[in-house]
Amino acid sequence: MCYGVLTNDSNVCSGSGRCIDYNTCLCDYDKTGKICETEFQLEILSSKEIFITKSQLPLVIKKFGYSTSSVTYTWNLTEGYDNIEYVLDKYNNLVITNIIGYGSFNYVFKLIGMVNHKHELYYKSQHLKVHAMEEPLQLNIGATDLIVNKAENFIMDCFLIDPDNTKDPIEYSWTCNGTTYNTSTLSISPYTLNVGTYEVSLTVKKGSRLATAKRTIKVIDTSDDIVINLLNVSPATSYINKGQVLSMQIEVSNTDNSSRIWKLNENNDIPNEWYSMLGTPLYESNLLIIDTSYLEEGKNYTFSVTAGNSAKTSTFQYTISVTGKLIENCDCNVSPTVGYALETEFTIYCNLYCKIPVDDIPNTLQYGFIDAITNLKIDISPYSYQNLYFNYNYTTILPLPFSGNELILYVDIVNPITKRIYFTKYLSVTLSIPSNITKTHNYLIGKLDNYFSNGDGLNAVYLVTILSTSFDRINGNDFTLNNKCKSNCNNNGICDYLNSKCICDYGYYKFDCSVGYLEFNKLVDMKYIFLKKYFDSLLLRNEYEQNYLLNLELYGVNYILNNYDELNETSITTSYSIYNLLLKYSNNHLKRKYEVYFTNIYNILHKVLNTTTYKYKHELYLSLKYIFKLISYNLITGSKPLQLTTSFATLVGNKFKNNKEFTIINNNATFTIPYLHNTINNELVYQLINLKDIDYLNVTTKYNNNTQSTYTSMKFVSNFIDFTILNTELKDLKSPLIFTIPLNDISINYTHHLSCRYYSEIDNVWIKDDTCNTTNVSFQSVTCQCSHATIFAITEDFSTNISIIQSLFTIQQIIILMLLGILLLILVLSSITFAIIGFIYFFRKGASASIATEVHVAKYLKMNNTNTSVNSSQSSDRTFLIDGEDIFV
C-alpha cells in the first residue's frame, strides 16, 4: 500500500507509477513527487540570454527541477571557446568563475535533466546564451571647446581608463588641421595654426578595442585679449543625471582682476542653495560646484562666467542637459493591481526606453516592496546579483501589508556595474487575505520544501519571509506591541499600568490576553516551524550567494521575532543561530539605515533570553560592536554621528579628521581625543559604548591598586564606557584622553573616595594607577585623564583599619620569594650545624679533652638550638593585597 491506496489499484501513485514498497512510489519518467503527482520540470532561473563582464564573476546560474534519485542534471558547453571556466555547485547550479583572455566571447550552455526509466533514458533540456562583453575604454580629452592664443604653445592631454586593465599596447592618433600626431599628449608649437576654428580628434587603440573623442579649438591672434578656458568639468559629458554633482573649473589669462560674475541662462543669478564654493566667495572663484537635484529633468542649463576689468571683459558659457532621469519616458507597470496576498502572481514590466544608456552603460533593474514601518526598500528581485532586463516579465507573489491593504512596490533603474541607482519608479497594489488560507498555506509549504530539495536558498528565504510575516497579520498579531494593554487586555485580564503589560486571567495568553491555551500553542508551534525553515533556508546558501538579499532576510527575521511572546525555548535558540548567520553573511555588505533591523532583533533577543545567561549577554554586546564596524565604512566625516540604541547600551560613532583635538558628547558623558601623533591616518572612526550592565562585558569585578592607598573594596557608581578607535591602538599617548563620566545617582552624598578605573584584559582586573588619573570630582560627575583607551568606570573606594601595604609582585612571585627565603634559611642553619659538628669533631680529637669541656659544649649546643628555634618561629602581621585577595605571611 502507498499512502492509503492499494498496490493493485489503478490510482496508486497518482496513476503515474507503481507501489514497490510501503509508501514508496516508483514514478514514471515524466513524473516526480512522493506520490508521482508532479510532472517533471526543468527550467533555467534567469533570462535565457544574458550579458556579462568579468567584473560580475563569479556568477551563479540556477536551475529549477526536482532532485530525486532518478533524475540526473548536467550542464554542457555546446558552443564557444574553451576559455570559460565553470563549476557545478552541490545543487547542480552552473557557476561561471572566470573567462581567460580579453575580448568579446559568445557561449551556449545546455542544461539536461535525465531520467532512467526501465533501462531507457528520457530527458528535458534548456539552453542558455552567454555573451561575455569587453569593458569599453573610457576616453576624455577635455570637457568643452578651447580658446587658445596663436602665439602660445598649445597642449592637450587625454585621460584613458581601461576597466579590464589589459597589458595590450596603446596606440594614440591625434588629428588637427590635417596633421597626425602619434603621441599620448598633443603639443602644437606657437604660430603653427592660423586664426580660426579647428577640430581636434583622438583615436586610441588597445588590443581590439577603440575609443574616440573630439574637441573644437578656437585660435585668436592677440596677446592682450582676456581668455577664459575650461580646465576641467565633471562629469565630462554633455548630459548629467539629476542628483549628480556638476563641477566646473576655469582658467583666466591676461587680467589681474580676480572678480568673476557667474550667471545662469545668461541673465539670472545662481540661487545660493545650488552651489558650493569650497569656502571661496562666488565672485572670486574659478570653481563652480552645482547640486543638480535642484534642476528639472529634460531641460538644458547654461552656466556662464564673465571676467575682466572696466576696459575689457570676456565671457565663457557651458551648457548641460539633465537627461539621466526622464521618468515620464520610462514606463514600468505591475499587473494586476488588485489580488490576493501569497496567492496572486503579479507581473512587473518595464519598457525598452528605460534601457537607454547612462554613463555609456545600458541600465538594468531591481524591484521590491517598501517596508511600511521602517520605510526601507526590501529587494525581492529573484536574483538581484544578476542583471534584470527590460521588455521581460518578472512574476512574484507578495506578502500581506502590515496594515490596510495597500502595498507599495518600487522599481530601481540601476547601473549593472556600479549598482548606482539612476531613479526609482513606485507602483501600488491592493491585497486581500486568500479565501482559503489553509489551502494556500499548505501549497506554499510544499513549494518551500521543493526549494529545499533543489538547494534554492534565495527563493526559500523569500517564501518563508512572506509566509511568516503574512500569517502573523492573518492571526491578528500586533506588530508594534507598543500598547501592551491593547483593548483593555481583551477583557481577559487586568492592565499593570506601571509596567505597561497585561496580567492575563487563567487560560489566556499573549501580551494582550487575546488567545486561549490551544490557539496559543498553535501559534507557538507555527512560529517555531517558520524559524526552523528560515534557519534551514539560510544554510542552503552556497559560497557565491551568502550576501545576497540581506535586507530581505533582516526584514523577515525582524518581524518573525516581533511577537516574541510566541517564542518557546527551542525557538529562542534557533533565533540566536539565525542572528549569528546574518551577522556572518553581512560582512562588509550592510547598507546604512538597515542597522535598524539588527538593533531591533538583538533588543528582542535581550528581552527573551534568560538574564542569568551571561554568555548570551556578552555575545549580544560583541554583536553590537560588530554591527557598527559593518556600517562604519559608510560614515561621512562631519555628518551626524551614527547612534545604535538598545535596551542595555547606547553606541555612538563617526568619522573624524585627526588634525586637532576632537570632543564627543553622549548621554552627558564627554570624551576629548587629542591629536594622535602615533597614526598616519587622516580620517579615523571612533566608537563609544555607554553600557549599563557589567555582565555584558564578561569581565571580573576583581581590582588592583598600583599606588599607595588604604582601599580594600569598591563598588561601581557609573555606567561602563567602552571607547575605541577602529584599526588604531591607543596606548602611551603623549597627550591624554580627557573624559567626564556622570554618576548614576547624584542624590547620594558620597563620603568615600571616587576613582577612575580601567579594565585590564591582560590581568583581568579593574586597575587604578598613574596611567589613568582622577582629576576632578563633583557631585554629578568625575573627570579622568588616561594615556590609553579601554573600558572605563567610576568606583567608590572603601577603607578599613587594616594597614594595606602595596605589593609590587604577583601571587606567583610572592610564592617564589617565600621559597627562596626558606631555602636561604635552610642554608644558614646548615652552615651553623656543620660548623658546630666540626667544632665538636675538633675537640673530640684531643686525647686529653675533659668531661667538663664536653658538658660545656653540650650546654652551648642546647643554648644555641633554643635560640635558633625562637628566631625561626617569629611571625609577621603584614598583609599583602594581590588582585583583591588577602595573603598572610
C-alpha angles and dihedrals in degrees: 000000000000119000094331097316121109117245094242093048113113089224095056112125088012089295089285101096144006135265108244098169140358107310090347118122126190103207130211115258094264097046135072140172131085092290095026089253098139129069113237108259134189127187140155109234098223140051109304088234120044135179118214141172130205091257089068096058135148092050126180118214109192129207130206119219142110120283106216130144090254096055122080123189127203136172117211129188101227101169134026141043121313091238092100117095119207141161137190119240122221090276093053094253117149115249116190104204106172146357114212117219131007131280139065116306134180125209138178121205123193120209113204127190111194129193123193107214121172091339092307126109120230122181147175124206143194130194128221123195115207121192112194106200131198117241105248120243113252112219129180129174099175139314104258146351119309134219115214135179117244091226094053131084108253117218128178125182129199130218117212128185123188110191090190091052093211123179094231115132116259121231120198125198119180120185125195128158091347094307123115123214117192098199133105090239122046113225122178120185122234117279092015091114125050123222109289145076122298137183117228117199132182128196119191122192123193115172107311094337125098131193127184135190134179136198136175123230127195117209118206130188107222133086098202101053115110109247126197117195127184106232098182142355130184126236092031094215135094091245135051136198116242109259095031120118116249115206126183126184121189137187123214122200135189097028135088093196110108094195116120128186112204118193139179118227091352101290109033127092115238109249113248094235091058099063143050122195103191091247096314120113114250094241091058102040132103088192126076122187117187129193101219094196084090092057124093121244118249095022133112121231127197119203116193135185127196123199134175142072139279091286102045137012137177131202129206125194132196123187125199132178124221099221106136098091109040093154094169089062096045107076120196123172141179123213130231104019094197126050149111125299114245090009116054115078109225120202122215118200136174125189127238094259089075087064094067106131118257116187084010092289124109112245126241131192144236127190141191143131135277120252100231093207100050097020088227126142115253109201114219099166103142092236107007092176089065124065116265114208140214126252087035125111120232117194129196143156117239137219125247111264117250091241133011121357104279122102119186116218126194135201118202119203103211145178104252093214104042095024088226111160112231096186143329132235118205123211132181133216132182116224134192134189111268114257093233103035094170092057091047091049094051092047092052093046088055090049089049091053088051090055088052092051089051094045092240099154096167097056090040090056092050095047095048089046096055091039095054098041093045094048091052088058092043090052090054097250117163109231096196098052088188094127103053091178092056115168090002089294088303088282087286097104145357129272120246095208093184092062095025096235140112124251101211127217117246111290097022127104147182128059093292098037088242103141139048129234100274095044091046092053089049090055091047092051093047091049091053092048091053093046092048092050090046091054091047092050091053090051089055090069114114123214093268099056109033094114098047122112092005092153090054091051093049090048092051098047091044093059096037088059096039092091091052093163085082095059118109124194094273091049090052092053091047090048092055091049089052090049092054091049091052090051089051095047093047094063105148092338104090112121122220114269093023089091085085088079093051093048092049092048095053091043087057092046089049091055096049101038119094105265091220092059097097092178092067092044092056094044091051088052092050090049089055090058091044093053090053091052090052094057100031092090088065094055118113120218111252095012124121109296118254112248125194112191123194133167091260105033147013122222123195127179144154145160118270136180114253095218102099144003112307128200128203124195122193130156091344090306116118130198123190113198114200124218103284110228093180095068131066094199113112094196119047134174121227126200122197121182121191105201128187103192125054092204090077090061093058090219134135125252092222113122142192134202116215094187131064108277146135098233116128104165140019145186130207114251100176141045119273116258117204108192126181140153110221117248091358126100113218112203138124090017116190089216115035130237107254116205139163120210119194119230117246096231116028091178091074117090101219108215095180132070118285116212141184110236134181132200119246112207090192096056094027092226141108108252136200112192144129093286090069113037130187105230105169136017126190134164089261106039149355126234121213137186117206133175094213142035127245137109113325135191141163118244135192107225121209127204134207136192092260111108107238116202118199113250117211093190139073122239091260091053091049091053091049091050091048091051091049090050092051090047091051091049090051090051091051093049091046091052092051091047093050089048092053092046090050091048091051091046091052094053094043089056090068111092092207096053110136131221090243089063091051090051090049091051092048091052089048092052093047092049093049094046090052093050092047091052092051094048094047094050097057111122134203131230093205117130122206120199111211118174090334097310127115115228120187119205 
